[in-house]
PDB file of C-alpha atoms in Angstrom:
ATOM      1  CA  UNK A   1     -16.466  84.874  38.656  1.00  0.00           C
ATOM      2  CA  UNK A   2     -15.525  84.011  35.108  1.00  0.00           C
ATOM      3  CA  UNK A   3     -17.326  81.825  32.623  1.00  0.00           C
ATOM      4  CA  UNK A   4     -16.037  83.769  29.613  1.00  0.00           C
ATOM      5  CA  UNK A   5     -13.403  81.088  29.131  1.00  0.00           C
ATOM      6  CA  UNK A   6     -12.618  78.658  26.353  1.00  0.00           C
ATOM      7  CA  UNK A   7     -15.188  75.914  26.021  1.00  0.00           C
ATOM      8  CA  UNK A   8     -12.427  73.321  26.310  1.00  0.00           C
ATOM      9  CA  UNK A   9     -11.400  74.748  29.685  1.00  0.00           C
ATOM     10  CA  UNK A  10     -14.934  74.430  31.007  1.00  0.00           C
ATOM     11  CA  UNK A  11     -15.182  70.899  29.659  1.00  0.00           C
ATOM     12  CA  UNK A  12     -11.984  69.862  31.423  1.00  0.00           C
ATOM     13  CA  UNK A  13     -13.097  71.505  34.665  1.00  0.00           C
ATOM     14  CA  UNK A  14     -16.818  70.771  35.005  1.00  0.00           C
ATOM     15  CA  UNK A  15     -17.773  68.822  31.912  1.00  0.00           C
ATOM     16  CA  UNK A  16     -16.558  65.591  33.461  1.00  0.00           C
ATOM     17  CA  UNK A  17     -19.319  65.971  36.034  1.00  0.00           C
ATOM     18  CA  UNK A  18     -22.001  67.778  34.035  1.00  0.00           C
ATOM     19  CA  UNK A  19     -22.073  65.229  31.207  1.00  0.00           C
ATOM     20  CA  UNK A  20     -23.076  62.265  33.447  1.00  0.00           C
ATOM     21  CA  UNK A  21     -25.363  64.528  35.467  1.00  0.00           C
ATOM     22  CA  UNK A  22     -27.193  65.482  32.265  1.00  0.00           C
ATOM     23  CA  UNK A  23     -28.138  61.867  31.557  1.00  0.00           C
ATOM     24  CA  UNK A  24     -30.085  61.841  34.824  1.00  0.00           C
ATOM     25  CA  UNK A  25     -31.391  65.406  34.905  1.00  0.00           C
ATOM     26  CA  UNK A  26     -32.799  65.206  31.352  1.00  0.00           C
ATOM     27  CA  UNK A  27     -35.439  62.871  32.720  1.00  0.00           C
ATOM     28  CA  UNK A  28     -37.314  65.890  34.076  1.00  0.00           C
ATOM     29  CA  UNK A  29     -38.271  66.815  30.515  1.00  0.00           C
ATOM     30  CA  UNK A  30     -41.535  65.082  29.754  1.00  0.00           C
ATOM     31  CA  UNK A  31     -41.292  64.675  26.015  1.00  0.00           C
ATOM     32  CA  UNK A  32     -42.487  68.014  24.650  1.00  0.00           C
ATOM     33  CA  UNK A  33     -40.627  71.111  23.494  1.00  0.00           C
ATOM     34  CA  UNK A  34     -37.876  71.772  26.041  1.00  0.00           C
ATOM     35  CA  UNK A  35     -35.599  74.735  26.794  1.00  0.00           C
ATOM     36  CA  UNK A  36     -32.118  74.325  28.296  1.00  0.00           C
ATOM     37  CA  UNK A  37     -31.412  77.500  30.287  1.00  0.00           C
ATOM     38  CA  UNK A  38     -27.738  78.240  30.879  1.00  0.00           C
ATOM     39  CA  UNK A  39     -26.738  75.490  28.469  1.00  0.00           C
ATOM     40  CA  UNK A  40     -22.985  76.038  28.755  1.00  0.00           C
ATOM     41  CA  UNK A  41     -21.174  73.975  26.155  1.00  0.00           C
ATOM     42  CA  UNK A  42     -24.219  71.782  25.581  1.00  0.00           C
ATOM     43  CA  UNK A  43     -24.045  68.782  27.924  1.00  0.00           C
ATOM     44  CA  UNK A  44     -27.750  68.804  28.771  1.00  0.00           C
ATOM     45  CA  UNK A  45     -28.758  70.120  25.354  1.00  0.00           C
ATOM     46  CA  UNK A  46     -27.106  67.149  23.652  1.00  0.00           C
ATOM     47  CA  UNK A  47     -28.814  64.710  25.993  1.00  0.00           C
ATOM     48  CA  UNK A  48     -32.189  66.334  25.331  1.00  0.00           C
ATOM     49  CA  UNK A  49     -31.610  66.156  21.577  1.00  0.00           C
ATOM     50  CA  UNK A  50     -30.753  62.465  21.857  1.00  0.00           C
ATOM     51  CA  UNK A  51     -34.054  61.869  23.639  1.00  0.00           C
ATOM     52  CA  UNK A  52     -36.409  64.337  21.956  1.00  0.00           C
ATOM     53  CA  UNK A  53     -34.897  65.284  18.605  1.00  0.00           C
ATOM     54  CA  UNK A  54     -33.376  68.653  17.700  1.00  0.00           C
ATOM     55  CA  UNK A  55     -36.692  70.140  16.582  1.00  0.00           C
ATOM     56  CA  UNK A  56     -38.045  69.950  20.138  1.00  0.00           C
ATOM     57  CA  UNK A  57     -35.018  71.484  21.875  1.00  0.00           C
ATOM     58  CA  UNK A  58     -33.801  75.071  22.294  1.00  0.00           C
ATOM     59  CA  UNK A  59     -31.121  76.536  24.547  1.00  0.00           C
ATOM     60  CA  UNK A  60     -29.700  79.794  25.877  1.00  0.00           C
ATOM     61  CA  UNK A  61     -26.545  80.921  27.688  1.00  0.00           C
ATOM     62  CA  UNK A  62     -25.021  84.343  28.476  1.00  0.00           C
ATOM     63  CA  UNK A  63     -21.451  83.299  27.529  1.00  0.00           C
ATOM     64  CA  UNK A  64     -20.503  83.998  23.919  1.00  0.00           C
ATOM     65  CA  UNK A  65     -17.810  81.295  23.991  1.00  0.00           C
ATOM     66  CA  UNK A  66     -20.202  78.679  25.323  1.00  0.00           C
ATOM     67  CA  UNK A  67     -22.939  79.563  22.824  1.00  0.00           C
ATOM     68  CA  UNK A  68     -20.430  79.236  19.986  1.00  0.00           C
ATOM     69  CA  UNK A  69     -19.275  75.850  21.280  1.00  0.00           C
ATOM     70  CA  UNK A  70     -22.823  74.581  21.753  1.00  0.00           C
ATOM     71  CA  UNK A  71     -23.819  75.722  18.265  1.00  0.00           C
ATOM     72  CA  UNK A  72     -20.801  73.966  16.763  1.00  0.00           C
ATOM     73  CA  UNK A  73     -21.700  70.819  18.657  1.00  0.00           C
ATOM     74  CA  UNK A  74     -25.416  70.977  17.828  1.00  0.00           C
ATOM     75  CA  UNK A  75     -25.822  73.090  14.673  1.00  0.00           C
ATOM     76  CA  UNK A  76     -29.483  72.183  14.136  1.00  0.00           C
ATOM     77  CA  UNK A  77     -30.586  73.431  17.573  1.00  0.00           C
ATOM     78  CA  UNK A  78     -31.868  76.973  18.226  1.00  0.00           C
ATOM     79  CA  UNK A  79     -29.229  78.247  20.703  1.00  0.00           C
ATOM     80  CA  UNK A  80     -29.298  81.907  21.692  1.00  0.00           C
ATOM     81  CA  UNK A  81     -27.081  84.166  23.786  1.00  0.00           C
ATOM     82  CA  UNK A  82     -29.186  85.344  26.716  1.00  0.00           C
ATOM     83  CA  UNK A  83     -29.301  85.432  30.508  1.00  0.00           C
ATOM     84  CA  UNK A  84     -31.869  83.383  32.390  1.00  0.00           C
ATOM     85  CA  UNK A  85     -33.518  86.545  33.672  1.00  0.00           C
ATOM     86  CA  UNK A  86     -34.270  87.772  30.130  1.00  0.00           C
ATOM     87  CA  UNK A  87     -35.023  84.856  27.816  1.00  0.00           C
ATOM     88  CA  UNK A  88     -35.695  85.737  24.145  1.00  0.00           C
ATOM     89  CA  UNK A  89     -38.647  83.368  23.768  1.00  0.00           C
ATOM     90  CA  UNK A  90     -42.406  83.835  23.744  1.00  0.00           C
ATOM     91  CA  UNK A  91     -44.596  83.151  26.747  1.00  0.00           C
ATOM     92  CA  UNK A  92     -45.738  79.546  27.033  1.00  0.00           C
ATOM     93  CA  UNK A  93     -43.512  78.441  24.161  1.00  0.00           C
ATOM     94  CA  UNK A  94     -42.169  75.342  25.914  1.00  0.00           C
ATOM     95  CA  UNK A  95     -43.503  72.295  27.707  1.00  0.00           C
ATOM     96  CA  UNK A  96     -40.498  72.281  30.036  1.00  0.00           C
ATOM     97  CA  UNK A  97     -37.589  74.548  30.983  1.00  0.00           C
ATOM     98  CA  UNK A  98     -34.528  73.023  32.642  1.00  0.00           C
ATOM     99  CA  UNK A  99     -31.496  74.687  34.244  1.00  0.00           C
ATOM    100  CA  UNK A 100     -28.557  72.414  35.042  1.00  0.00           C
ATOM    101  CA  UNK A 101     -25.934  73.917  37.393  1.00  0.00           C
ATOM    102  CA  UNK A 102     -27.136  77.455  36.655  1.00  0.00           C
ATOM    103  CA  UNK A 103     -29.412  78.811  39.408  1.00  0.00           C
ATOM    104  CA  UNK A 104     -26.519  79.491  41.796  1.00  0.00           C
ATOM    105  CA  UNK A 105     -24.890  81.746  39.191  1.00  0.00           C
ATOM    106  CA  UNK A 106     -28.009  83.701  38.227  1.00  0.00           C
ATOM    107  CA  UNK A 107     -27.865  87.398  39.113  1.00  0.00           C
ATOM    108  CA  UNK A 108     -31.412  87.022  40.512  1.00  0.00           C
ATOM    109  CA  UNK A 109     -32.393  83.363  40.975  1.00  0.00           C
ATOM    110  CA  UNK A 110     -36.073  84.028  41.675  1.00  0.00           C
ATOM    111  CA  UNK A 111     -36.338  86.301  38.631  1.00  0.00           C
ATOM    112  CA  UNK A 112     -34.574  83.658  36.539  1.00  0.00           C
ATOM    113  CA  UNK A 113     -36.988  80.945  37.654  1.00  0.00           C
ATOM    114  CA  UNK A 114     -39.959  83.234  37.014  1.00  0.00           C
ATOM    115  CA  UNK A 115     -38.652  83.844  33.502  1.00  0.00           C
ATOM    116  CA  UNK A 116     -38.311  80.097  32.975  1.00  0.00           C
ATOM    117  CA  UNK A 117     -41.928  79.750  34.108  1.00  0.00           C
ATOM    118  CA  UNK A 118     -43.021  82.561  31.766  1.00  0.00           C
ATOM    119  CA  UNK A 119     -41.742  80.747  28.679  1.00  0.00           C
ATOM    120  CA  UNK A 120     -43.285  77.447  29.837  1.00  0.00           C
ATOM    121  CA  UNK A 121     -46.947  76.648  29.230  1.00  0.00           C
ATOM    122  CA  UNK A 122     -49.409  76.355  32.146  1.00  0.00           C
ATOM    123  CA  UNK A 123     -48.981  72.937  33.717  1.00  0.00           C
ATOM    124  CA  UNK A 124     -45.520  72.582  32.198  1.00  0.00           C
ATOM    125  CA  UNK A 125     -42.380  71.685  34.124  1.00  0.00           C
ATOM    126  CA  UNK A 126     -39.597  73.890  35.438  1.00  0.00           C
ATOM    127  CA  UNK A 127     -36.622  72.023  36.911  1.00  0.00           C
ATOM    128  CA  UNK A 128     -33.172  72.968  38.167  1.00  0.00           C
ATOM    129  CA  UNK A 129     -30.218  71.356  39.902  1.00  0.00           C
ATOM    130  CA  UNK A 130     -27.279  72.735  41.913  1.00  0.00           C
ATOM    131  CA  UNK A 131     -24.328  70.902  43.458  1.00  0.00           C
ATOM    132  CA  UNK A 132     -24.571  70.213  47.184  1.00  0.00           C
ATOM    133  CA  UNK A 133     -21.777  72.647  48.044  1.00  0.00           C
ATOM    134  CA  UNK A 134     -23.143  73.465  51.512  1.00  0.00           C
ATOM    135  CA  UNK A 135     -23.435  69.823  52.548  1.00  0.00           C
ATOM    136  CA  UNK A 136     -20.006  68.845  51.279  1.00  0.00           C
ATOM    137  CA  UNK A 137     -21.439  66.657  48.544  1.00  0.00           C
ATOM    138  CA  UNK A 138     -20.354  68.753  45.577  1.00  0.00           C
ATOM    139  CA  UNK A 139     -17.526  67.767  43.227  1.00  0.00           C
ATOM    140  CA  UNK A 140     -15.201  70.490  44.546  1.00  0.00           C
ATOM    141  CA  UNK A 141     -15.486  69.580  48.238  1.00  0.00           C
ATOM    142  CA  UNK A 142     -11.849  68.504  48.665  1.00  0.00           C
ATOM    143  CA  UNK A 143     -10.591  71.663  46.948  1.00  0.00           C
ATOM    144  CA  UNK A 144     -12.601  74.036  49.139  1.00  0.00           C
ATOM    145  CA  UNK A 145     -11.766  72.083  52.308  1.00  0.00           C
ATOM    146  CA  UNK A 146      -8.060  72.524  51.566  1.00  0.00           C
ATOM    147  CA  UNK A 147      -8.525  76.190  50.648  1.00  0.00           C
ATOM    148  CA  UNK A 148     -10.315  76.949  53.939  1.00  0.00           C
ATOM    149  CA  UNK A 149      -7.709  75.092  55.958  1.00  0.00           C
ATOM    150  CA  UNK A 150      -5.030  77.402  54.561  1.00  0.00           C
ATOM    151  CA  UNK A 151      -7.212  80.506  54.283  1.00  0.00           C
ATOM    152  CA  UNK A 152     -10.210  80.645  56.667  1.00  0.00           C
ATOM    153  CA  UNK A 153     -11.432  83.702  54.735  1.00  0.00           C
ATOM    154  CA  UNK A 154     -11.664  81.784  51.466  1.00  0.00           C
ATOM    155  CA  UNK A 155     -15.124  82.297  50.034  1.00  0.00           C
ATOM    156  CA  UNK A 156     -16.340  78.924  48.860  1.00  0.00           C
ATOM    157  CA  UNK A 157     -19.588  78.111  47.037  1.00  0.00           C
ATOM    158  CA  UNK A 158     -21.625  76.907  50.024  1.00  0.00           C
ATOM    159  CA  UNK A 159     -23.548  80.169  50.286  1.00  0.00           C
ATOM    160  CA  UNK A 160     -24.706  80.238  46.674  1.00  0.00           C
ATOM    161  CA  UNK A 161     -28.379  79.910  45.804  1.00  0.00           C
ATOM    162  CA  UNK A 162     -29.692  76.356  45.855  1.00  0.00           C
ATOM    163  CA  UNK A 163     -26.477  74.839  47.229  1.00  0.00           C
ATOM    164  CA  UNK A 164     -28.039  73.710  50.518  1.00  0.00           C
ATOM    165  CA  UNK A 165     -30.820  71.255  51.249  1.00  0.00           C
ATOM    166  CA  UNK A 166     -34.250  72.788  50.778  1.00  0.00           C
ATOM    167  CA  UNK A 167     -33.148  76.084  49.275  1.00  0.00           C
ATOM    168  CA  UNK A 168     -34.018  75.271  45.673  1.00  0.00           C
ATOM    169  CA  UNK A 169     -37.548  74.406  46.775  1.00  0.00           C
ATOM    170  CA  UNK A 170     -37.765  77.754  48.592  1.00  0.00           C
ATOM    171  CA  UNK A 171     -36.674  79.589  45.447  1.00  0.00           C
ATOM    172  CA  UNK A 172     -39.191  77.684  43.328  1.00  0.00           C
ATOM    173  CA  UNK A 173     -41.993  78.595  45.723  1.00  0.00           C
ATOM    174  CA  UNK A 174     -40.914  82.252  45.709  1.00  0.00           C
ATOM    175  CA  UNK A 175     -41.039  82.194  41.912  1.00  0.00           C
ATOM    176  CA  UNK A 176     -44.686  81.069  42.025  1.00  0.00           C
ATOM    177  CA  UNK A 177     -44.237  77.477  40.918  1.00  0.00           C
ATOM    178  CA  UNK A 178     -46.618  74.865  42.331  1.00  0.00           C
ATOM    179  CA  UNK A 179     -46.327  71.189  43.266  1.00  0.00           C
ATOM    180  CA  UNK A 180     -42.649  71.736  44.034  1.00  0.00           C
ATOM    181  CA  UNK A 181     -40.601  68.626  44.793  1.00  0.00           C
ATOM    182  CA  UNK A 182     -36.931  68.314  45.721  1.00  0.00           C
ATOM    183  CA  UNK A 183     -34.628  65.332  45.367  1.00  0.00           C
ATOM    184  CA  UNK A 184     -30.937  64.710  44.651  1.00  0.00           C
ATOM    185  CA  UNK A 185     -28.895  63.189  41.842  1.00  0.00           C
ATOM    186  CA  UNK A 186     -25.486  61.565  42.256  1.00  0.00           C
ATOM    187  CA  UNK A 187     -22.688  61.018  39.732  1.00  0.00           C
ATOM    188  CA  UNK A 188     -19.224  59.472  39.928  1.00  0.00           C
ATOM    189  CA  UNK A 189     -16.185  60.603  37.952  1.00  0.00           C
ATOM    190  CA  UNK A 190     -12.756  58.963  37.838  1.00  0.00           C
ATOM    191  CA  UNK A 191      -9.438  60.784  37.373  1.00  0.00           C
ATOM    192  CA  UNK A 192      -6.245  59.005  36.364  1.00  0.00           C
ATOM    193  CA  UNK A 193      -4.366  60.513  39.290  1.00  0.00           C
ATOM    194  CA  UNK A 194      -3.821  63.679  41.297  1.00  0.00           C
ATOM    195  CA  UNK A 195      -2.361  65.755  38.454  1.00  0.00           C
ATOM    196  CA  UNK A 196      -5.373  64.906  36.297  1.00  0.00           C
ATOM    197  CA  UNK A 197      -7.649  66.102  39.129  1.00  0.00           C
ATOM    198  CA  UNK A 198      -5.683  69.286  39.945  1.00  0.00           C
ATOM    199  CA  UNK A 199      -4.947  70.692  36.482  1.00  0.00           C
ATOM    200  CA  UNK A 200      -8.525  71.869  35.699  1.00  0.00           C
ATOM    201  CA  UNK A 201      -8.457  74.156  38.759  1.00  0.00           C
ATOM    202  CA  UNK A 202      -5.685  76.168  37.084  1.00  0.00           C
ATOM    203  CA  UNK A 203      -7.811  77.045  34.046  1.00  0.00           C
ATOM    204  CA  UNK A 204      -9.644  79.996  35.607  1.00  0.00           C
ATOM    205  CA  UNK A 205     -13.158  78.577  35.425  1.00  0.00           C
ATOM    206  CA  UNK A 206     -15.806  79.606  37.965  1.00  0.00           C
ATOM    207  CA  UNK A 207     -15.239  80.581  41.619  1.00  0.00           C
ATOM    208  CA  UNK A 208     -12.605  77.892  42.221  1.00  0.00           C
ATOM    209  CA  UNK A 209     -10.662  78.891  39.132  1.00  0.00           C
ATOM    210  CA  UNK A 210     -10.860  82.560  40.103  1.00  0.00           C
ATOM    211  CA  UNK A 211      -9.571  81.696  43.564  1.00  0.00           C
ATOM    212  CA  UNK A 212      -6.542  79.840  42.201  1.00  0.00           C
ATOM    213  CA  UNK A 213      -5.777  82.658  39.737  1.00  0.00           C
ATOM    214  CA  UNK A 214      -5.688  85.110  42.650  1.00  0.00           C
ATOM    215  CA  UNK A 215      -2.948  83.216  44.492  1.00  0.00           C
ATOM    216  CA  UNK A 216       0.770  83.848  44.131  1.00  0.00           C
ATOM    217  CA  UNK A 217       2.989  80.916  43.188  1.00  0.00           C
ATOM    218  CA  UNK A 218       3.874  79.980  46.771  1.00  0.00           C
ATOM    219  CA  UNK A 219       0.262  79.970  47.960  1.00  0.00           C
ATOM    220  CA  UNK A 220      -0.834  78.057  44.872  1.00  0.00           C
ATOM    221  CA  UNK A 221       1.791  75.390  45.536  1.00  0.00           C
ATOM    222  CA  UNK A 222       0.715  75.196  49.194  1.00  0.00           C
ATOM    223  CA  UNK A 223      -2.920  74.728  48.157  1.00  0.00           C
ATOM    224  CA  UNK A 224      -1.971  72.027  45.683  1.00  0.00           C
ATOM    225  CA  UNK A 225       0.020  70.206  48.348  1.00  0.00           C
ATOM    226  CA  UNK A 226      -2.813  70.455  50.874  1.00  0.00           C
ATOM    227  CA  UNK A 227      -5.310  69.087  48.337  1.00  0.00           C
ATOM    228  CA  UNK A 228      -2.978  66.149  47.760  1.00  0.00           C
ATOM    229  CA  UNK A 229      -3.222  65.201  51.443  1.00  0.00           C
ATOM    230  CA  UNK A 230      -7.017  64.894  51.145  1.00  0.00           C
ATOM    231  CA  UNK A 231      -7.065  62.554  48.146  1.00  0.00           C
ATOM    232  CA  UNK A 232      -5.626  59.111  47.396  1.00  0.00           C
ATOM    233  CA  UNK A 233      -1.884  59.278  46.778  1.00  0.00           C
ATOM    234  CA  UNK A 234      -1.720  56.416  44.322  1.00  0.00           C
ATOM    235  CA  UNK A 235      -3.880  55.177  41.486  1.00  0.00           C
ATOM    236  CA  UNK A 236      -7.157  56.580  40.175  1.00  0.00           C
ATOM    237  CA  UNK A 237      -9.204  59.123  42.119  1.00  0.00           C
ATOM    238  CA  UNK A 238     -12.978  58.658  42.134  1.00  0.00           C
ATOM    239  CA  UNK A 239     -15.089  61.688  43.007  1.00  0.00           C
ATOM    240  CA  UNK A 240     -18.725  61.213  44.001  1.00  0.00           C
ATOM    241  CA  UNK A 241     -20.832  64.349  43.586  1.00  0.00           C
ATOM    242  CA  UNK A 242     -24.461  65.044  44.448  1.00  0.00           C
ATOM    243  CA  UNK A 243     -26.737  67.810  43.205  1.00  0.00           C
ATOM    244  CA  UNK A 244     -29.932  69.083  44.796  1.00  0.00           C
ATOM    245  CA  UNK A 245     -32.744  69.034  42.252  1.00  0.00           C
ATOM    246  CA  UNK A 246     -36.114  70.757  42.339  1.00  0.00           C
ATOM    247  CA  UNK A 247     -39.047  70.637  39.946  1.00  0.00           C
ATOM    248  CA  UNK A 248     -42.373  72.411  39.864  1.00  0.00           C
ATOM    249  CA  UNK A 249     -45.364  73.149  37.668  1.00  0.00           C
ATOM    250  CA  UNK A 250     -46.322  76.430  36.061  1.00  0.00           C
ATOM    251  CA  UNK A 251     -49.624  77.728  37.407  1.00  0.00           C
TER     252      UNK A 251
END
């Protein structure tokens, strides 16, 4: 799947959900030095800076385009290009490490969470959130429902790490975190109409974007038409999306 895309494309596709999610998820930082793992274009990083100040925030992401965009947005923040499984920070350097909408795209989620714990001090917080793709509560539910109706072999995001109830907590426990708790966060996003909702899927971002790019014109038009039957035909479209969230303490 591709995240080496223009930052604007990601913002139009997922930013409309990740920005409001960040205002809730940032609450898991407890006021000390905090690391945003898989920062993308900086939605959570910016929220953390607003709450903590730039001197207490650092971030990392494996995408060169996203790191460049986040640095342009937040030039005073230490933002580095790195994968979650190999963070370029010292052990115990942070009071908290947060990963918003990242665990399900880690090459090795348990290793990524262990690395987040390594750079967090003993007793510090590690937290992560993933859309409820398996339960149908994610922001792309209508898209994947339509895709599976037309193509039963379509590989949606329901099987990704942390996308089902309880799985994030299992991953946290496997990574050695203690006092693990799981909850959910819900956001609502409004689109002007169907075209406003559909267009971001054509930008090639993430699994959904890859799926659309792989379709010929006829199949793409059929998918678009099927999606339209699952959403309001007139007026604004409001999408409610929920993310599973887990937090734990470093031993």
